[in-house]
CSV table of N, CA and C in Angstrom, one decimal:
chain,number,residue,atom,x,y,z
A,1,ILE,N,96.5,171.4,-20.7
A,1,ILE,CA,96.4,172.4,-21.8
A,1,ILE,C,95.5,171.9,-22.9
A,2,THR,N,95.5,170.6,-23.2
A,2,THR,CA,94.7,170.0,-24.2
A,2,THR,C,93.2,170.1,-23.8
A,3,HIS,N,92.9,169.9,-22.6
A,3,HIS,CA,91.5,170.0,-22.1
A,3,HIS,C,91.0,171.5,-22.3
A,4,ASN,N,91.8,172.4,-22.0
A,4,ASN,CA,91.4,173.8,-22.2
A,4,ASN,C,91.2,174.2,-23.7
A,5,ILE,N,92.1,173.7,-24.5
A,5,ILE,CA,91.9,173.9,-26.0
A,5,ILE,C,90.6,173.4,-26.5
A,6,PHE,N,90.3,172.1,-26.1
A,6,PHE,CA,89.1,171.5,-26.6
A,6,PHE,C,87.9,172.1,-25.9
A,7,GLY,N,88.0,172.5,-24.7
A,7,GLY,CA,86.9,173.1,-24.0
A,7,GLY,C,86.5,174.5,-24.6
A,8,TYR,N,87.5,175.3,-24.8
A,8,TYR,CA,87.2,176.6,-25.4
A,8,TYR,C,86.8,176.5,-26.9
A,9,GLY,N,87.3,175.5,-27.6
A,9,GLY,CA,86.9,175.2,-28.9
A,9,GLY,C,85.4,174.8,-29.0
A,10,MET,N,85.0,174.0,-28.0
A,10,MET,CA,83.6,173.6,-27.9
A,10,MET,C,82.7,174.8,-27.7
A,11,PHE,N,83.2,175.7,-26.8
A,11,PHE,CA,82.4,176.9,-26.5
A,11,PHE,C,82.2,177.7,-27.8
A,12,VAL,N,83.3,177.9,-28.5
A,12,VAL,CA,83.2,178.7,-29.7
A,12,VAL,C,82.3,178.0,-30.8
A,13,MET,N,82.4,176.7,-30.9
A,13,MET,CA,81.6,176.0,-31.9
A,13,MET,C,80.1,176.1,-31.5
A,14,VAL,N,79.8,175.9,-30.3
A,14,VAL,CA,78.4,176.0,-29.8
A,14,VAL,C,77.9,177.4,-30.0
A,15,CYS,N,78.7,178.4,-29.8
A,15,CYS,CA,78.3,179.8,-30.0
A,15,CYS,C,78.0,180.0,-31.5
A,16,ILE,N,78.9,179.6,-32.3
A,16,ILE,CA,78.7,179.7,-33.8
A,16,ILE,C,77.4,179.0,-34.2
A,17,THR,N,77.1,177.8,-33.7
A,17,THR,CA,75.9,177.0,-34.0
A,17,THR,C,74.7,177.8,-33.5
A,18,MET,N,74.7,178.3,-32.3
A,18,MET,CA,73.6,179.0,-31.8
A,18,MET,C,73.2,180.2,-32.6
A,19,LEU,N,74.3,181.0,-32.9
A,19,LEU,CA,74.0,182.2,-33.7
A,19,LEU,C,73.8,182.0,-35.1
A,20,GLY,N,74.4,181.0,-35.7
A,20,GLY,CA,74.2,180.7,-37.1
A,20,GLY,C,73.0,179.9,-37.6
A,21,LEU,N,72.4,179.3,-36.6
A,21,LEU,CA,71.3,178.4,-36.9
A,21,LEU,C,70.1,179.2,-37.5
A,22,ARG,N,69.9,180.4,-37.0
A,22,ARG,CA,68.8,181.3,-37.5
A,22,ARG,C,69.1,181.7,-38.9
A,23,TRP,N,70.3,181.9,-39.3
A,23,TRP,CA,70.6,182.2,-40.7
A,23,TRP,C,70.5,181.0,-41.6
A,24,PHE,N,70.8,179.8,-41.1
A,24,PHE,CA,70.7,178.6,-41.8
A,24,PHE,C,69.3,178.1,-42.0
A,25,ALA,N,68.5,178.3,-40.9
A,25,ALA,CA,67.1,177.9,-40.9
A,25,ALA,C,66.2,179.1,-40.5
A,26,PRO,N,65.9,179.9,-41.5
A,26,PRO,CA,65.1,181.2,-41.1
A,26,PRO,C,63.7,180.9,-40.6
A,27,ILE,N,63.2,179.7,-40.7
A,27,ILE,CA,61.9,179.4,-40.2
A,27,ILE,C,61.9,179.3,-38.7
A,28,LEU,N,63.0,179.2,-38.0
A,28,LEU,CA,63.1,179.2,-36.6
A,28,LEU,C,62.6,180.5,-35.9
A,29,PRO,N,61.9,180.4,-34.8
A,29,PRO,CA,61.4,181.6,-34.2
A,29,PRO,C,62.4,182.6,-33.6
A,30,GLY,N,62.0,183.8,-33.4
A,30,GLY,CA,62.9,184.8,-32.9
A,30,GLY,C,63.3,184.6,-31.5
A,31,TYR,N,62.4,183.9,-30.7
A,31,TYR,CA,62.7,183.7,-29.3
A,31,TYR,C,63.9,182.7,-29.1
A,32,LEU,N,64.1,181.9,-30.1
A,32,LEU,CA,65.3,181.0,-30.0
A,32,LEU,C,66.6,181.8,-30.2
A,33,GLN,N,66.5,182.7,-31.1
A,33,GLN,CA,67.7,183.6,-31.3
A,33,GLN,C,68.0,184.4,-30.0
A,34,SER,N,66.9,184.9,-29.4
A,34,SER,CA,67.0,185.7,-28.1
A,34,SER,C,67.6,184.8,-27.0
A,35,ALA,N,67.1,183.6,-27.0
A,35,ALA,CA,67.6,182.6,-26.0
A,35,ALA,C,69.1,182.3,-26.2
A,36,SER,N,69.5,182.3,-27.5
A,36,SER,CA,70.9,182.0,-27.8
A,36,SER,C,71.8,183.2,-27.4
A,37,PHE,N,71.4,184.4,-27.6
A,37,PHE,CA,72.1,185.6,-27.1
A,37,PHE,C,72.2,185.6,-25.6
A,38,GLY,N,71.1,185.2,-24.9
A,38,GLY,CA,71.1,185.2,-23.5
A,38,GLY,C,72.0,184.2,-22.9
A,39,ILE,N,72.0,183.0,-23.5
A,39,ILE,CA,72.9,181.9,-23.0
A,39,ILE,C,74.3,182.3,-23.2
A,40,ILE,N,74.7,182.8,-24.4
A,40,ILE,CA,76.0,183.1,-24.7
A,40,ILE,C,76.5,184.2,-23.7
A,41,PHE,N,75.6,185.2,-23.5
A,41,PHE,CA,76.0,186.3,-22.5
A,41,PHE,C,76.2,185.8,-21.1
A,42,ILE,N,75.3,184.9,-20.6
A,42,ILE,CA,75.4,184.4,-19.3
A,42,ILE,C,76.7,183.5,-19.1
A,43,VAL,N,77.0,182.6,-20.1
A,43,VAL,CA,78.2,181.8,-20.0
A,43,VAL,C,79.4,182.6,-20.2
A,44,SER,N,79.4,183.7,-21.0
A,44,SER,CA,80.5,184.5,-21.2
A,44,SER,C,80.8,185.3,-19.9
A,45,LEU,N,79.8,185.8,-19.2
A,45,LEU,CA,80.0,186.5,-17.9
A,45,LEU,C,80.6,185.5,-16.9
A,46,ALA,N,80.1,184.3,-16.9
A,46,ALA,CA,80.6,183.3,-15.9
A,46,ALA,C,82.1,183.0,-16.2
A,47,MET,N,82.4,182.9,-17.5
A,47,MET,CA,83.8,182.7,-17.9
A,47,MET,C,84.7,183.9,-17.6
A,48,LEU,N,84.2,185.0,-17.8
A,48,LEU,CA,84.9,186.3,-17.5
A,48,LEU,C,85.1,186.4,-16.0
A,49,GLY,N,84.1,186.1,-15.2
A,49,GLY,CA,84.2,186.1,-13.8
A,49,GLY,C,85.2,185.1,-13.2
A,50,PHE,N,85.3,184.0,-13.9
A,50,PHE,CA,86.3,183.0,-13.4
A,50,PHE,C,87.7,183.4,-13.8
A,51,HIS,N,87.9,183.9,-15.0
A,51,HIS,CA,89.3,184.2,-15.4
A,51,HIS,C,89.8,185.5,-14.9
A,52,ILE,N,89.0,186.5,-14.8
A,52,ILE,CA,89.5,187.8,-14.3
A,52,ILE,C,89.3,188.0,-12.8
A,53,PHE,N,88.1,187.7,-12.3
A,53,PHE,CA,87.9,187.9,-10.9
A,53,PHE,C,88.1,186.7,-10.0
A,54,HIS,N,88.3,185.6,-10.6
A,54,HIS,CA,88.6,184.3,-9.8
A,54,HIS,C,87.4,184.0,-9.0
A,55,VAL,N,86.2,184.1,-9.6
A,55,VAL,CA,84.9,183.8,-8.9
A,55,VAL,C,84.5,182.4,-9.4
A,56,GLY,N,84.3,181.5,-8.4
A,56,GLY,CA,83.9,180.1,-8.8
A,56,GLY,C,85.1,179.3,-9.4
A,57,THR,N,84.7,178.2,-10.0
A,57,THR,CA,85.7,177.3,-10.6
A,57,THR,C,85.3,177.1,-12.1
A,58,LEU,N,86.3,176.6,-12.8
A,58,LEU,CA,86.0,176.3,-14.2
A,58,LEU,C,85.0,175.2,-14.4
A,59,LEU,N,84.9,174.3,-13.4
A,59,LEU,CA,83.9,173.2,-13.4
A,59,LEU,C,82.5,173.9,-13.3
A,60,LEU,N,82.4,174.9,-12.5
A,60,LEU,CA,81.1,175.6,-12.4
A,60,LEU,C,80.7,176.2,-13.7
A,61,VAL,N,81.7,176.9,-14.4
A,61,VAL,CA,81.4,177.5,-15.7
A,61,VAL,C,81.0,176.4,-16.7
A,62,GLU,N,81.7,175.3,-16.8
A,62,GLU,CA,81.4,174.2,-17.7
A,62,GLU,C,80.0,173.6,-17.4
A,63,LEU,N,79.7,173.5,-16.1
A,63,LEU,CA,78.4,172.9,-15.7
A,63,LEU,C,77.3,173.9,-16.1
A,64,LEU,N,77.4,175.2,-15.9
A,64,LEU,CA,76.5,176.2,-16.3
A,64,LEU,C,76.3,176.1,-17.8
A,65,GLY,N,77.4,176.1,-18.6
A,65,GLY,CA,77.3,176.0,-20.0
A,65,GLY,C,76.6,174.8,-20.5
A,66,GLY,N,76.9,173.6,-19.9
A,66,GLY,CA,76.2,172.4,-20.3
A,66,GLY,C,74.8,172.4,-20.0
A,67,ILE,N,74.4,172.9,-18.9
A,67,ILE,CA,72.9,172.9,-18.5
A,67,ILE,C,72.2,173.9,-19.5
A,68,LEU,N,72.8,175.0,-19.8
A,68,LEU,CA,72.1,176.0,-20.7
A,68,LEU,C,72.1,175.4,-22.1
A,69,LEU,N,73.1,174.7,-22.5
A,69,LEU,CA,73.1,174.1,-23.9
A,69,LEU,C,72.0,173.1,-24.0
A,70,PHE,N,71.8,172.2,-23.0
A,70,PHE,CA,70.7,171.3,-23.0
A,70,PHE,C,69.4,171.9,-23.0
A,71,ALA,N,69.2,173.0,-22.2
A,71,ALA,CA,68.0,173.8,-22.2
A,71,ALA,C,67.7,174.3,-23.6
A,72,TRP,N,68.7,174.9,-24.3
A,72,TRP,CA,68.6,175.4,-25.6
A,72,TRP,C,68.2,174.3,-26.6
A,73,LEU,N,68.8,173.1,-26.4
A,73,LEU,CA,68.4,172.0,-27.3
A,73,LEU,C,67.0,171.5,-27.1
A,74,ILE,N,66.5,171.6,-25.8
A,74,ILE,CA,65.1,171.2,-25.5
A,74,ILE,C,64.2,172.2,-26.2
A,75,VAL,N,64.5,173.5,-26.1
A,75,VAL,CA,63.6,174.5,-26.7
A,75,VAL,C,63.6,174.3,-28.2
A,76,LEU,N,64.8,174.0,-28.8
A,76,LEU,CA,64.8,173.8,-30.3
A,76,LEU,C,64.0,172.5,-30.7
A,77,SER,N,64.2,171.5,-29.9
A,77,SER,CA,63.4,170.2,-30.3
A,77,SER,C,61.9,170.4,-30.0
A,78,ARG,N,61.5,171.1,-29.0
A,78,ARG,CA,60.1,171.3,-28.8
A,78,ARG,C,59.5,172.1,-29.9
A,79,HIS,N,60.2,173.1,-30.4
A,79,HIS,CA,59.7,173.9,-31.5
A,79,HIS,C,59.6,173.0,-32.8
A,80,THR,N,60.6,172.2,-33.0
A,80,THR,CA,60.6,171.3,-34.2
A,80,THR,C,59.5,170.3,-34.1
A,81,PHE,N,59.2,169.8,-32.9
A,81,PHE,CA,58.2,168.8,-32.7
A,81,PHE,C,56.8,169.5,-33.0
A,82,HIS,N,56.6,170.7,-32.5
A,82,HIS,CA,55.3,171.4,-32.7
A,82,HIS,C,55.1,171.8,-34.1
A,83,ARG,N,56.2,172.0,-34.8
A,83,ARG,CA,56.0,172.4,-36.3
A,83,ARG,C,55.6,171.2,-37.1
A,84,LEU,N,56.0,170.0,-36.6
A,84,LEU,CA,55.7,168.8,-37.4
A,84,LEU,C,54.3,168.2,-37.1
A,85,HIS,N,53.7,168.6,-35.9
A,85,HIS,CA,52.4,168.1,-35.6
A,85,HIS,C,51.4,169.1,-35.5
């Protein structure tokens, strides 16, 4: 139960960060916001598929979310790096 609470809490906090970063730092490009919506949509669909239709495993949903989170962080860091140089 504890693992589920922290896992869903992390999902919610990452979603808030992804969606709120554009408000906090308006200099960020629009494609980062679009990527955020896309990632949240894909992971939400995977989570919905697991819980309602019993497709895949929770590990698969967590792995997909982790991979997409790191991809989002790479896009964010590349934009930041190019803005500085």
